[in-house]
CSV table of C-alpha atoms in Angstrom, one decimal:
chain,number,residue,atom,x,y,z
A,286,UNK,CA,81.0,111.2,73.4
A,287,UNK,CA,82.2,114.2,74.7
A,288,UNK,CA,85.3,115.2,76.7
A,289,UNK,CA,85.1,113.6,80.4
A,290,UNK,CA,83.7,110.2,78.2
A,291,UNK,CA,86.6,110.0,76.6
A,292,UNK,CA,88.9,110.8,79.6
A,293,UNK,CA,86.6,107.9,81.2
A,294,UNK,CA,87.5,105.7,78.4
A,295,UNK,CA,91.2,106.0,78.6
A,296,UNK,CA,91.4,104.8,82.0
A,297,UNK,CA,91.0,101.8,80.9
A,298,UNK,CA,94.6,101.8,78.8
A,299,UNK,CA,95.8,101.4,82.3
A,300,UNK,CA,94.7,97.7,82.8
A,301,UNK,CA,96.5,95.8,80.4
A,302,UNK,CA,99.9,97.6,81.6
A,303,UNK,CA,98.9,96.5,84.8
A,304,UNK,CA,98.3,93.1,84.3
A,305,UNK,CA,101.6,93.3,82.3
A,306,UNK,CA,103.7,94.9,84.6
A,307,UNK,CA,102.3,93.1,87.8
A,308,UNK,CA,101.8,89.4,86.0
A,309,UNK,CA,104.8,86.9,87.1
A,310,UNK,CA,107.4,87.6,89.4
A,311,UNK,CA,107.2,92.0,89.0
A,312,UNK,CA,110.6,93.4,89.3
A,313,UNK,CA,110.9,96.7,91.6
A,314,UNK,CA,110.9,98.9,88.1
A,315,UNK,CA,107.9,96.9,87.1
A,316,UNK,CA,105.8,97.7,90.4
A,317,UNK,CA,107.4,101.3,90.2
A,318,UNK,CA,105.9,101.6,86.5
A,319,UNK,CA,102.9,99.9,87.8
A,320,UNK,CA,102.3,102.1,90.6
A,321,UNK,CA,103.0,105.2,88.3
A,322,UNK,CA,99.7,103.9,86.0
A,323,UNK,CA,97.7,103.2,88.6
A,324,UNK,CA,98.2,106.5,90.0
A,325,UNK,CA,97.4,108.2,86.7
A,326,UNK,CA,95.0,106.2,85.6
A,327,UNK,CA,93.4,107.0,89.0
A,328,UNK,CA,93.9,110.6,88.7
A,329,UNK,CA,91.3,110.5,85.6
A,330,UNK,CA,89.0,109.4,87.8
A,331,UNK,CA,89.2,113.0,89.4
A,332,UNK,CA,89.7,114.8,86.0
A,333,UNK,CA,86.8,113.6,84.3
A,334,UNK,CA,84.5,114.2,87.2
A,335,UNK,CA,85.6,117.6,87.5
A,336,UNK,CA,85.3,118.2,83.7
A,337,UNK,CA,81.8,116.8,83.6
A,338,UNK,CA,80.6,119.0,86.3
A,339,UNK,CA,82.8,122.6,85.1
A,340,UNK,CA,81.7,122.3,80.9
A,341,UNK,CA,78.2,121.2,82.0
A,342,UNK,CA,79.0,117.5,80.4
A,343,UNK,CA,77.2,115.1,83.0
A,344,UNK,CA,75.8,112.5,81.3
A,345,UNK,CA,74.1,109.1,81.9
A,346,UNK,CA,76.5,107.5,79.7
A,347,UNK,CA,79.4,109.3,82.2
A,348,UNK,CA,77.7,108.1,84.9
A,349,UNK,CA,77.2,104.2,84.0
A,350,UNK,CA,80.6,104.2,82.7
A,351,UNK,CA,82.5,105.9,85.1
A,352,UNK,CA,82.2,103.4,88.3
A,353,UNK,CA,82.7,100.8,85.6
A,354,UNK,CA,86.0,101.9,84.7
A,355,UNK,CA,86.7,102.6,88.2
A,356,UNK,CA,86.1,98.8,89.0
A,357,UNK,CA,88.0,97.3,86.7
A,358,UNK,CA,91.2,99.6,87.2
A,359,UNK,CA,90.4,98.5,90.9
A,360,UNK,CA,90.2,95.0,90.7
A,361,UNK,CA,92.7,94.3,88.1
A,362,UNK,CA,95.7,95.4,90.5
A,363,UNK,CA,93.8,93.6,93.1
A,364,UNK,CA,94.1,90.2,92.0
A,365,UNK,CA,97.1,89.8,90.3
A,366,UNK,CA,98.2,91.2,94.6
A,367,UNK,CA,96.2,88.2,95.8
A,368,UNK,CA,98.2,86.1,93.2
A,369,UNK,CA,101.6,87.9,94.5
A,370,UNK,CA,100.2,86.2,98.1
A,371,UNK,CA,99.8,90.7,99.4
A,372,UNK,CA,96.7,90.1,100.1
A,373,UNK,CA,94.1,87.8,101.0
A,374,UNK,CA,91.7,86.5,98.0
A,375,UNK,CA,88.8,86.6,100.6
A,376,UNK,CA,89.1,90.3,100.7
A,377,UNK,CA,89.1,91.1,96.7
A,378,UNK,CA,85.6,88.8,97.0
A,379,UNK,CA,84.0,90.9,99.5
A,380,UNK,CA,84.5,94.0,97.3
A,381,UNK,CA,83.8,92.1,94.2
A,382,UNK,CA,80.2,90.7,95.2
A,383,UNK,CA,79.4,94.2,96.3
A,384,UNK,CA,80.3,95.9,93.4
A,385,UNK,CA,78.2,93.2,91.7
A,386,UNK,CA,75.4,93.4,94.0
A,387,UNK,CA,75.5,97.5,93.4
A,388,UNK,CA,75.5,97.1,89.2
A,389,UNK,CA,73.0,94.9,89.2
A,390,UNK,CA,70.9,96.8,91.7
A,391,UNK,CA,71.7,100.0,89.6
A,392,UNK,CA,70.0,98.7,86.5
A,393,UNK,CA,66.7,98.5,87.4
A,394,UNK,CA,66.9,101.6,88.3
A,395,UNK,CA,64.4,104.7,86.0
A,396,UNK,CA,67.6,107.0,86.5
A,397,UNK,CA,71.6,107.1,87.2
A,398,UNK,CA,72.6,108.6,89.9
A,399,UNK,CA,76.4,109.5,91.1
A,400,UNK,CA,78.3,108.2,93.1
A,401,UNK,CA,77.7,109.2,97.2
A,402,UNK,CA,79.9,110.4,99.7
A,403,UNK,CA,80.6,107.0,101.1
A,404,UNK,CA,81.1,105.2,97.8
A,405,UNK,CA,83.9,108.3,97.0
A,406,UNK,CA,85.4,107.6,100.8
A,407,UNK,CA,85.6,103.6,99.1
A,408,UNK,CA,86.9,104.1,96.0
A,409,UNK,CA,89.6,106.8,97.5
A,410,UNK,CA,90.8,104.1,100.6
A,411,UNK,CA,91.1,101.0,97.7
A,412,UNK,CA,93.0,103.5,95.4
A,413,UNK,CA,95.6,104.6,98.4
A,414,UNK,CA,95.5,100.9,99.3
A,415,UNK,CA,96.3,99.6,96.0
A,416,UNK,CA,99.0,102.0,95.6
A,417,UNK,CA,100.8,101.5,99.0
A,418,UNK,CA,100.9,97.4,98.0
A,419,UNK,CA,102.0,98.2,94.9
A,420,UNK,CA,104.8,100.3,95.5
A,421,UNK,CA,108.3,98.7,96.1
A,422,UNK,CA,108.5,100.0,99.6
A,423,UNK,CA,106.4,97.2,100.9
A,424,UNK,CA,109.0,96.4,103.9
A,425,UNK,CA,107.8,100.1,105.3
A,426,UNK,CA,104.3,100.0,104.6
A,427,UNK,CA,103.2,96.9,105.1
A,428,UNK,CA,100.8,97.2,108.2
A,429,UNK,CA,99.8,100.9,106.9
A,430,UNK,CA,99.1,98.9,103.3
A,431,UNK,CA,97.2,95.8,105.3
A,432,UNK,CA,95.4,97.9,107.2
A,433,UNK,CA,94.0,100.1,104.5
A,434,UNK,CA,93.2,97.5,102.8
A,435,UNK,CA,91.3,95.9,105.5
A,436,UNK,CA,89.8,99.8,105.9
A,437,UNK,CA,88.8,99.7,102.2
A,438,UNK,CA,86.8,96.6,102.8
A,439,UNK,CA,85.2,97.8,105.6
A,440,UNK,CA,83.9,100.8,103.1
A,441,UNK,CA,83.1,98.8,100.6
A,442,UNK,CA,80.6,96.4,102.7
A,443,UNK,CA,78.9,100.4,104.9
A,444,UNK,CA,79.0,102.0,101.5
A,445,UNK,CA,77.1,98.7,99.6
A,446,UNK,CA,74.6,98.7,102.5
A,447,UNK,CA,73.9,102.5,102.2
A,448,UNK,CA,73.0,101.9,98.4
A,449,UNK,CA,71.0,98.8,99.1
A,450,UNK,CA,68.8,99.7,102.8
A,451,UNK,CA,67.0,102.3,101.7
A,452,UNK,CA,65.7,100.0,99.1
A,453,UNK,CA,64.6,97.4,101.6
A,454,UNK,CA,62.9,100.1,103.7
A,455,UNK,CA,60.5,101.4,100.8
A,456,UNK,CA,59.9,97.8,99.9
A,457,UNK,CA,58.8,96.9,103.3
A,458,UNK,CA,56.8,100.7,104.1
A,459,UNK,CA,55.0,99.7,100.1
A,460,UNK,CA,54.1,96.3,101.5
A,461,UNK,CA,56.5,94.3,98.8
């Protein structure tokens, strides 16, 4: 593994101090501690991107592993919110049966591609999202937090459709 794989990797350190530090009845350090990981965690997202592309490191291992990491930082903050009654279970489903639909879609696929412009846009609204419900500030934030949430939904169900119509279109021009 080189480098950006391992970078990859360590994201995932982040989840199990999340569902720690968010599990229960979170005290305002908690969510502050919380939102701290999150943040960095989501920062390697960047990192190891960048890294991939600047040492000439892209790989397909990179590439499957990287939007898994990215969903489980994403839905792991996500539902333990629904359980803290921030947000509405409904929501977390929507973007969990797409990213379903898209990983199961993706392995019958001959080669790995990256992520699109529109599945960056979603993954950048539910990080900001996540982090404005996390933080302890809610009071302030609430309808800008709500509403990017509802916002990161909304990219999550344009950018699952982008992946998934061009499919239907060669399957109808083949005659499948």
């Amino acid at each position: 593994m080189n480098l950006p794989t391992w970078i990859t990797v360590s994201r995932l350190a982040a989840v199990p101090l999340l569902l720690w530090w968010l599990s229960g009845e979170p005290t305002t350090a908690d969510r502050w501690w919380a939102l701290g990981v999150f943040l960095l965690a989501a920062g390697t997202d960047w990192l190891d991107g960048y890294l991939a592309r600047k040492l000439n490191q892209v790989t397909d291992l990179g590439k499957f592993l990287d939007p898994l990491v990215d969903k489980l930082l994403v839905l792991a903050p996500l539902l333990l919110l629904v359980e803290l009654g921030q947000i509405p279970a409904w929501g977390v489903f929507v973007i969990l049966a797409r990213e379903l639909t898209i990983a199961g879609w993706r392995v019958n696929q001959t080669s790995i591609s990256g992520a699109n412009l529109w599945g960056k846009l979603k993954t950048v609204s539910q990080i900001a999202a996540i982090a404005l419900l996390l933080a302890p500030v809610m009071d302030a934030y609430s309808l800008w937090a709500i509403g990017l949430f509802w916002a990161s939904v909304a990219l999550t169900i344009i950018s699952g459709a982008i992946y998934l119509i061009p499919v239907g279109k060669q399957s109808v021009e083949s005659g499948s």
